[in-house]
């Protein structure tokens, strides 16, 4: 991996003469920041594969710049495995695992974390259940011990369970009043009818009351299994010190992986759906079938999307929708490589009277990219930013652990941080043209609008069975 020096920064100033101003300023900012955090970034390329005496594997980056250890882990299977009628179970479990464990009730567990300056949290995505820990190096043994208790001996006492339930219900009611949340829920329901991805990961007003303490206990006993577990650690700890901690923390969990399987799916149909809300501005989500993370065309698609809608002010969508026409404050797009149904998805928020014009511009830009690809300058600017900004993902121990975990989960290989920028540099205009023709079809765009849009006709979606394999 190349990291900027003061010399390369000076070279970058001269290169600005041949690049767009925004892309160049962004790259130079990244370079300046990297001068300050280069030791951390260089350490991120020195990844060790640690296997504990008990056979539990973790990836480790040793860094003693500060006396802090960060751990990120992911269990196989997320909210998509929630049983029928129990949507929100994984999210409920994530919010209650640290509300008392072993000999500590909720208050005592929280006080123990505070006394030790330890942070432990859990999260539920559609495909995985996440774990985060941060600790000072001198209290690492106690920190890993508390994490073991939360994973293996959660209490799920009545008071914290009911308190968390009330919080989840308040959140569910708030999402019903938020145009962005309404659009997101409707989009996934339309994109994946009959599939677990159609259900909100946070649960609903109907399902949250039905989740019982026994459901949470069953979740902890069956879903927090070592099969498919991925672990990443960064900070002031050696491989010899980490191995025994992996065993003491995770070895008591059941082996194997969750038995249920999530079927593969593809975005079903197209058309426009309106979630009627009495609000002055509409929230728009639009999407198409995306591309899997292990597809050879993923990196070209990633670069193409940067030019189209992922590059902030440098993107075509922002230039045409916001800068040229003032239609929306924000417009964006990104690749969402979900395990069982990858998406290309975008969004915008605008006045009700300008929704139709905004969508016309979005469709026109999709067609322009599909038919014409990118210019040499756009491709060069995209590469400058994407390669220059990459080391910023490694400037703290928490970020390093998060990146190592993502690379494991996506099966990219332990040398990926070294290879990644070369993959970006190898993308050609022909590659962009190929993936644009493959992915971008404005006539099949699935659109969901939450608000009171004017001049929008709702078209019936083209029926398509979402489940394509088991």
PDB file of C-alpha atoms in Angstrom, residues 192-417:
ATOM      1  CA  UNK A 192     -38.140  -8.570  -1.431  1.00  0.00           C
ATOM      2  CA  UNK A 193     -41.784  -9.669  -1.042  1.00  0.00           C
ATOM      3  CA  UNK A 194     -42.072 -12.838   0.999  1.00  0.00           C
ATOM      4  CA  UNK A 195     -38.367 -12.803   1.871  1.00  0.00           C
ATOM      5  CA  UNK A 196     -36.860 -12.131   5.331  1.00  0.00           C
ATOM      6  CA  UNK A 197     -35.251  -8.943   3.957  1.00  0.00           C
ATOM      7  CA  UNK A 198     -38.776  -7.499   3.592  1.00  0.00           C
ATOM      8  CA  UNK A 199     -39.175  -7.257   7.367  1.00  0.00           C
ATOM      9  CA  UNK A 200     -37.701  -4.316   9.319  1.00  0.00           C
ATOM     10  CA  UNK A 201     -34.676  -5.440  11.339  1.00  0.00           C
ATOM     11  CA  UNK A 202     -35.913  -3.344  14.282  1.00  0.00           C
ATOM     12  CA  UNK A 203     -39.263  -5.169  14.387  1.00  0.00           C
ATOM     13  CA  UNK A 204     -42.719  -3.606  14.291  1.00  0.00           C
ATOM     14  CA  UNK A 205     -45.426  -2.448  16.660  1.00  0.00           C
ATOM     15  CA  UNK A 206     -47.064  -5.833  16.098  1.00  0.00           C
ATOM     16  CA  UNK A 207     -44.033  -8.100  16.621  1.00  0.00           C
ATOM     17  CA  UNK A 208     -42.075  -6.387  19.425  1.00  0.00           C
ATOM     18  CA  UNK A 209     -44.791  -7.012  22.093  1.00  0.00           C
ATOM     19  CA  UNK A 210     -44.757 -10.743  21.244  1.00  0.00           C
ATOM     20  CA  UNK A 211     -41.024 -11.267  21.857  1.00  0.00           C
ATOM     21  CA  UNK A 212     -40.630 -13.026  25.202  1.00  0.00           C
ATOM     22  CA  UNK A 213     -37.792 -13.541  27.660  1.00  0.00           C
ATOM     23  CA  UNK A 214     -37.741 -17.163  26.505  1.00  0.00           C
ATOM     24  CA  UNK A 215     -37.241 -15.979  22.909  1.00  0.00           C
ATOM     25  CA  UNK A 216     -34.235 -13.933  24.030  1.00  0.00           C
ATOM     26  CA  UNK A 217     -32.803 -16.885  25.964  1.00  0.00           C
ATOM     27  CA  UNK A 218     -33.238 -19.151  22.933  1.00  0.00           C
ATOM     28  CA  UNK A 219     -31.554 -16.534  20.736  1.00  0.00           C
ATOM     29  CA  UNK A 220     -28.509 -16.393  23.025  1.00  0.00           C
ATOM     30  CA  UNK A 221     -28.308 -20.170  23.302  1.00  0.00           C
ATOM     31  CA  UNK A 222     -28.592 -20.955  19.589  1.00  0.00           C
ATOM     32  CA  UNK A 223     -27.616 -17.908  17.525  1.00  0.00           C
ATOM     33  CA  UNK A 224     -24.401 -16.952  19.342  1.00  0.00           C
ATOM     34  CA  UNK A 225     -22.525 -19.964  18.009  1.00  0.00           C
ATOM     35  CA  UNK A 226     -18.869 -20.318  17.066  1.00  0.00           C
ATOM     36  CA  UNK A 227     -19.591 -21.615  13.564  1.00  0.00           C
ATOM     37  CA  UNK A 228     -19.036 -18.731  11.166  1.00  0.00           C
ATOM     38  CA  UNK A 229     -17.779 -16.448  13.956  1.00  0.00           C
ATOM     39  CA  UNK A 230     -15.271 -13.861  12.715  1.00  0.00           C
ATOM     40  CA  UNK A 231     -13.055 -11.873  15.116  1.00  0.00           C
ATOM     41  CA  UNK A 232     -10.735  -8.902  14.570  1.00  0.00           C
ATOM     42  CA  UNK A 233      -8.570  -7.175  17.179  1.00  0.00           C
ATOM     43  CA  UNK A 234      -6.373  -4.080  16.989  1.00  0.00           C
ATOM     44  CA  UNK A 235      -4.313  -2.367  19.628  1.00  0.00           C
ATOM     45  CA  UNK A 236      -1.864  -2.886  22.445  1.00  0.00           C
ATOM     46  CA  UNK A 237      -1.892  -6.664  22.700  1.00  0.00           C
ATOM     47  CA  UNK A 238       0.377  -9.393  21.312  1.00  0.00           C
ATOM     48  CA  UNK A 239      -0.636 -12.601  19.594  1.00  0.00           C
ATOM     49  CA  UNK A 240       0.560 -14.632  22.593  1.00  0.00           C
ATOM     50  CA  UNK A 241      -1.575 -12.523  24.924  1.00  0.00           C
ATOM     51  CA  UNK A 242      -4.653 -12.621  22.676  1.00  0.00           C
ATOM     52  CA  UNK A 243      -4.852 -16.408  22.173  1.00  0.00           C
ATOM     53  CA  UNK A 244      -5.847 -17.381  25.743  1.00  0.00           C
ATOM     54  CA  UNK A 245      -8.333 -14.488  25.872  1.00  0.00           C
ATOM     55  CA  UNK A 246     -10.055 -15.808  22.750  1.00  0.00           C
ATOM     56  CA  UNK A 247     -10.525 -19.181  24.439  1.00  0.00           C
ATOM     57  CA  UNK A 248     -11.740 -17.761  27.749  1.00  0.00           C
ATOM     58  CA  UNK A 249     -14.227 -15.477  25.955  1.00  0.00           C
ATOM     59  CA  UNK A 250     -15.640 -17.583  23.118  1.00  0.00           C
ATOM     60  CA  UNK A 251     -14.845 -21.278  23.763  1.00  0.00           C
ATOM     61  CA  UNK A 252     -17.871 -21.809  26.013  1.00  0.00           C
ATOM     62  CA  UNK A 253     -20.272 -20.841  23.209  1.00  0.00           C
ATOM     63  CA  UNK A 254     -21.951 -23.665  21.292  1.00  0.00           C
ATOM     64  CA  UNK A 255     -20.233 -24.976  18.179  1.00  0.00           C
ATOM     65  CA  UNK A 256     -21.776 -25.067  14.718  1.00  0.00           C
ATOM     66  CA  UNK A 257     -23.853 -22.311  13.162  1.00  0.00           C
ATOM     67  CA  UNK A 258     -27.542 -21.326  13.231  1.00  0.00           C
ATOM     68  CA  UNK A 259     -29.523 -24.084  11.550  1.00  0.00           C
ATOM     69  CA  UNK A 260     -31.913 -21.874   9.565  1.00  0.00           C
ATOM     70  CA  UNK A 261     -30.934 -20.769   6.084  1.00  0.00           C
ATOM     71  CA  UNK A 262     -31.917 -17.589   4.244  1.00  0.00           C
ATOM     72  CA  UNK A 263     -32.838 -18.113   0.572  1.00  0.00           C
ATOM     73  CA  UNK A 264     -31.226 -16.066  -2.163  1.00  0.00           C
ATOM     74  CA  UNK A 265     -33.392 -13.420  -3.810  1.00  0.00           C
ATOM     75  CA  UNK A 266     -33.363 -10.689  -6.424  1.00  0.00           C
ATOM     76  CA  UNK A 267     -35.137  -7.339  -6.499  1.00  0.00           C
ATOM     77  CA  UNK A 268     -38.717  -8.032  -7.537  1.00  0.00           C
ATOM     78  CA  UNK A 269     -40.149  -5.879 -10.287  1.00  0.00           C
ATOM     79  CA  UNK A 270     -40.061  -2.134 -10.811  1.00  0.00           C
ATOM     80  CA  UNK A 271     -42.510   0.781 -10.732  1.00  0.00           C
ATOM     81  CA  UNK A 272     -43.386   3.527  -8.279  1.00  0.00           C
ATOM     82  CA  UNK A 273     -44.991   3.166  -4.854  1.00  0.00           C
ATOM     83  CA  UNK A 274     -46.160   6.143  -2.798  1.00  0.00           C
ATOM     84  CA  UNK A 275     -46.437   6.014   0.980  1.00  0.00           C
ATOM     85  CA  UNK A 276     -48.854   8.903   1.530  1.00  0.00           C
ATOM     86  CA  UNK A 277     -47.796  11.281   4.309  1.00  0.00           C
ATOM     87  CA  UNK A 278     -48.850  14.870   4.991  1.00  0.00           C
ATOM     88  CA  UNK A 279     -45.361  16.397   4.891  1.00  0.00           C
ATOM     89  CA  UNK A 280     -43.935  19.303   2.840  1.00  0.00           C
ATOM     90  CA  UNK A 281     -41.014  17.259   1.494  1.00  0.00           C
ATOM     91  CA  UNK A 282     -40.916  13.746   0.109  1.00  0.00           C
ATOM     92  CA  UNK A 283     -38.275  11.135   0.766  1.00  0.00           C
ATOM     93  CA  UNK A 284     -37.344   9.101  -2.315  1.00  0.00           C
ATOM     94  CA  UNK A 285     -35.602   5.730  -2.472  1.00  0.00           C
ATOM     95  CA  UNK A 286     -34.778   4.043  -5.766  1.00  0.00           C
ATOM     96  CA  UNK A 287     -32.937   0.851  -6.563  1.00  0.00           C
ATOM     97  CA  UNK A 288     -32.028  -1.988  -8.882  1.00  0.00           C
ATOM     98  CA  UNK A 289     -30.482  -5.433  -8.504  1.00  0.00           C
ATOM     99  CA  UNK A 290     -26.880  -4.957  -7.388  1.00  0.00           C
ATOM    100  CA  UNK A 291     -23.745  -7.037  -7.485  1.00  0.00           C
ATOM    101  CA  UNK A 292     -22.331  -9.572  -5.032  1.00  0.00           C
ATOM    102  CA  UNK A 293     -19.127  -8.703  -3.186  1.00  0.00           C
ATOM    103  CA  UNK A 294     -17.286 -11.705  -4.668  1.00  0.00           C
ATOM    104  CA  UNK A 295     -18.308 -10.840  -8.241  1.00  0.00           C
ATOM    105  CA  UNK A 296     -15.263  -9.929 -10.396  1.00  0.00           C
ATOM    106  CA  UNK A 297     -17.118  -6.805 -11.508  1.00  0.00           C
ATOM    107  CA  UNK A 298     -17.639  -5.477  -7.974  1.00  0.00           C
ATOM    108  CA  UNK A 299     -14.627  -3.126  -7.965  1.00  0.00           C
ATOM    109  CA  UNK A 300     -15.466  -1.635 -11.404  1.00  0.00           C
ATOM    110  CA  UNK A 301     -19.066  -1.219 -10.196  1.00  0.00           C
ATOM    111  CA  UNK A 302     -17.782   0.507  -7.055  1.00  0.00           C
ATOM    112  CA  UNK A 303     -15.772   2.988  -9.119  1.00  0.00           C
ATOM    113  CA  UNK A 304     -18.687   3.512 -11.525  1.00  0.00           C
ATOM    114  CA  UNK A 305     -21.018   4.264  -8.616  1.00  0.00           C
ATOM    115  CA  UNK A 306     -18.545   6.787  -7.181  1.00  0.00           C
ATOM    116  CA  UNK A 307     -18.846   8.789 -10.389  1.00  0.00           C
ATOM    117  CA  UNK A 308     -22.618   8.328 -10.599  1.00  0.00           C
ATOM    118  CA  UNK A 309     -23.813   8.959  -7.041  1.00  0.00           C
ATOM    119  CA  UNK A 310     -21.259   7.890  -4.448  1.00  0.00           C
ATOM    120  CA  UNK A 311     -18.802  10.728  -4.703  1.00  0.00           C
ATOM    121  CA  UNK A 312     -20.653  13.530  -2.947  1.00  0.00           C
ATOM    122  CA  UNK A 313     -20.193  16.832  -4.779  1.00  0.00           C
ATOM    123  CA  UNK A 314     -18.010  15.075  -7.357  1.00  0.00           C
ATOM    124  CA  UNK A 315     -20.857  12.772  -8.424  1.00  0.00           C
ATOM    125  CA  UNK A 316     -23.042  13.302 -11.469  1.00  0.00           C
ATOM    126  CA  UNK A 317     -26.264  12.978  -9.478  1.00  0.00           C
ATOM    127  CA  UNK A 318     -25.253  15.731  -7.060  1.00  0.00           C
ATOM    128  CA  UNK A 319     -24.093  17.957  -9.884  1.00  0.00           C
ATOM    129  CA  UNK A 320     -27.302  17.542 -11.900  1.00  0.00           C
ATOM    130  CA  UNK A 321     -29.887  17.295  -9.099  1.00  0.00           C
ATOM    131  CA  UNK A 322     -28.479  19.732  -6.539  1.00  0.00           C
ATOM    132  CA  UNK A 323     -25.918  22.026  -8.142  1.00  0.00           C
ATOM    133  CA  UNK A 324     -27.433  22.558 -11.620  1.00  0.00           C
ATOM    134  CA  UNK A 325     -31.153  22.475 -10.723  1.00  0.00           C
ATOM    135  CA  UNK A 326     -31.430  22.965  -6.956  1.00  0.00           C
ATOM    136  CA  UNK A 327     -33.891  20.093  -6.697  1.00  0.00           C
ATOM    137  CA  UNK A 328     -32.591  18.471  -3.519  1.00  0.00           C
ATOM    138  CA  UNK A 329     -30.090  19.139  -0.769  1.00  0.00           C
ATOM    139  CA  UNK A 330     -28.808  15.569  -0.887  1.00  0.00           C
ATOM    140  CA  UNK A 331     -28.849  12.823  -3.498  1.00  0.00           C
ATOM    141  CA  UNK A 332     -26.736   9.699  -3.383  1.00  0.00           C
ATOM    142  CA  UNK A 333     -26.317   6.087  -4.445  1.00  0.00           C
ATOM    143  CA  UNK A 334     -24.339   3.111  -3.166  1.00  0.00           C
ATOM    144  CA  UNK A 335     -23.821  -0.608  -3.563  1.00  0.00           C
ATOM    145  CA  UNK A 336     -25.405  -2.756  -0.838  1.00  0.00           C
ATOM    146  CA  UNK A 337     -23.941  -6.272  -1.313  1.00  0.00           C
ATOM    147  CA  UNK A 338     -26.358  -8.114   0.980  1.00  0.00           C
ATOM    148  CA  UNK A 339     -25.479 -11.812   1.258  1.00  0.00           C
ATOM    149  CA  UNK A 340     -28.730 -13.049  -0.287  1.00  0.00           C
ATOM    150  CA  UNK A 341     -29.894 -10.152  -2.467  1.00  0.00           C
ATOM    151  CA  UNK A 342     -27.350  -7.483  -3.487  1.00  0.00           C
ATOM    152  CA  UNK A 343     -28.723  -4.042  -4.298  1.00  0.00           C
ATOM    153  CA  UNK A 344     -27.765  -0.830  -6.012  1.00  0.00           C
ATOM    154  CA  UNK A 345     -29.730   1.778  -4.080  1.00  0.00           C
ATOM    155  CA  UNK A 346     -30.061   5.542  -4.047  1.00  0.00           C
ATOM    156  CA  UNK A 347     -32.098   8.273  -2.469  1.00  0.00           C
ATOM    157  CA  UNK A 348     -33.015  11.942  -2.304  1.00  0.00           C
ATOM    158  CA  UNK A 349     -35.295  14.318  -0.411  1.00  0.00           C
ATOM    159  CA  UNK A 350     -37.105  17.149  -2.139  1.00  0.00           C
ATOM    160  CA  UNK A 351     -40.229  19.335  -2.211  1.00  0.00           C
ATOM    161  CA  UNK A 352     -43.402  17.481  -3.148  1.00  0.00           C
ATOM    162  CA  UNK A 353     -43.795  19.586  -6.302  1.00  0.00           C
ATOM    163  CA  UNK A 354     -40.303  18.647  -7.546  1.00  0.00           C
ATOM    164  CA  UNK A 355     -40.321  14.890  -7.013  1.00  0.00           C
ATOM    165  CA  UNK A 356     -41.228  14.095 -10.625  1.00  0.00           C
ATOM    166  CA  UNK A 357     -38.476  16.342 -12.025  1.00  0.00           C
ATOM    167  CA  UNK A 358     -35.935  14.846  -9.603  1.00  0.00           C
ATOM    168  CA  UNK A 359     -36.793  11.324 -10.727  1.00  0.00           C
ATOM    169  CA  UNK A 360     -36.573  12.368 -14.381  1.00  0.00           C
ATOM    170  CA  UNK A 361     -33.028  13.628 -13.783  1.00  0.00           C
ATOM    171  CA  UNK A 362     -32.049  10.455 -11.892  1.00  0.00           C
ATOM    172  CA  UNK A 363     -33.325   8.250 -14.719  1.00  0.00           C
ATOM    173  CA  UNK A 364     -31.553  10.408 -17.299  1.00  0.00           C
ATOM    174  CA  UNK A 365     -28.250  10.103 -15.436  1.00  0.00           C
ATOM    175  CA  UNK A 366     -28.634   6.326 -15.186  1.00  0.00           C
ATOM    176  CA  UNK A 367     -29.209   6.185 -18.933  1.00  0.00           C
ATOM    177  CA  UNK A 368     -26.243   8.505 -19.611  1.00  0.00           C
ATOM    178  CA  UNK A 369     -23.933   6.289 -17.561  1.00  0.00           C
ATOM    179  CA  UNK A 370     -25.299   3.100 -19.135  1.00  0.00           C
ATOM    180  CA  UNK A 371     -24.952   4.406 -22.685  1.00  0.00           C
ATOM    181  CA  UNK A 372     -21.826   6.532 -22.410  1.00  0.00           C
ATOM    182  CA  UNK A 373     -19.796   5.342 -19.431  1.00  0.00           C
ATOM    183  CA  UNK A 374     -17.336   7.784 -17.888  1.00  0.00           C
ATOM    184  CA  UNK A 375     -14.732  10.174 -19.245  1.00  0.00           C
ATOM    185  CA  UNK A 376     -10.998   9.731 -18.756  1.00  0.00           C
ATOM    186  CA  UNK A 377     -11.007  12.696 -16.367  1.00  0.00           C
ATOM    187  CA  UNK A 378     -13.876  11.302 -14.289  1.00  0.00           C
ATOM    188  CA  UNK A 379     -12.132   7.940 -14.003  1.00  0.00           C
ATOM    189  CA  UNK A 380      -8.821   9.550 -13.034  1.00  0.00           C
ATOM    190  CA  UNK A 381     -10.512  11.740 -10.415  1.00  0.00           C
ATOM    191  CA  UNK A 382     -12.367   8.755  -8.958  1.00  0.00           C
ATOM    192  CA  UNK A 383      -9.157   6.748  -8.645  1.00  0.00           C
ATOM    193  CA  UNK A 384      -7.349   9.671  -7.018  1.00  0.00           C
ATOM    194  CA  UNK A 385      -9.992  10.006  -4.334  1.00  0.00           C
ATOM    195  CA  UNK A 386     -10.741   6.318  -3.730  1.00  0.00           C
ATOM    196  CA  UNK A 387      -7.086   5.314  -3.376  1.00  0.00           C
ATOM    197  CA  UNK A 388      -6.086   8.440  -1.456  1.00  0.00           C
ATOM    198  CA  UNK A 389      -8.885   8.159   1.079  1.00  0.00           C
ATOM    199  CA  UNK A 390      -8.554   4.404   1.718  1.00  0.00           C
ATOM    200  CA  UNK A 391      -5.932   4.663   4.506  1.00  0.00           C
ATOM    201  CA  UNK A 392      -8.307   6.916   6.445  1.00  0.00           C
ATOM    202  CA  UNK A 393     -10.249   3.734   7.232  1.00  0.00           C
ATOM    203  CA  UNK A 394      -7.272   2.642   9.369  1.00  0.00           C
ATOM    204  CA  UNK A 395      -6.551   5.708  11.502  1.00  0.00           C
ATOM    205  CA  UNK A 396      -7.844   4.311  14.833  1.00  0.00           C
ATOM    206  CA  UNK A 397      -7.791   0.895  16.447  1.00  0.00           C
ATOM    207  CA  UNK A 398     -11.582   0.658  16.235  1.00  0.00           C
ATOM    208  CA  UNK A 399     -11.512   1.436  12.511  1.00  0.00           C
ATOM    209  CA  UNK A 400      -8.711  -1.086  11.928  1.00  0.00           C
ATOM    210  CA  UNK A 401     -10.646  -3.812  13.748  1.00  0.00           C
ATOM    211  CA  UNK A 402     -13.771  -2.916  11.778  1.00  0.00           C
ATOM    212  CA  UNK A 403     -11.926  -3.105   8.464  1.00  0.00           C
ATOM    213  CA  UNK A 404     -10.300  -6.434   9.363  1.00  0.00           C
ATOM    214  CA  UNK A 405     -13.697  -7.837  10.273  1.00  0.00           C
ATOM    215  CA  UNK A 406     -15.283  -6.664   7.012  1.00  0.00           C
ATOM    216  CA  UNK A 407     -12.441  -8.185   4.981  1.00  0.00           C
ATOM    217  CA  UNK A 408     -12.916 -11.528   6.771  1.00  0.00           C
ATOM    218  CA  UNK A 409     -16.693 -11.512   6.386  1.00  0.00           C
ATOM    219  CA  UNK A 410     -16.437 -10.685   2.683  1.00  0.00           C
ATOM    220  CA  UNK A 411     -13.762 -13.341   2.087  1.00  0.00           C
ATOM    221  CA  UNK A 412     -11.319 -10.909   0.467  1.00  0.00           C
ATOM    222  CA  UNK A 413      -8.115 -12.398   1.869  1.00  0.00           C
ATOM    223  CA  UNK A 414      -5.725 -11.232   4.588  1.00  0.00           C
ATOM    224  CA  UNK A 415      -3.580  -9.321   2.049  1.00  0.00           C
ATOM    225  CA  UNK A 416      -6.527  -7.275   0.742  1.00  0.00           C
ATOM    226  CA  UNK A 417      -5.424  -3.939   2.325  1.00  0.00           C
TER     227      UNK A 417
END
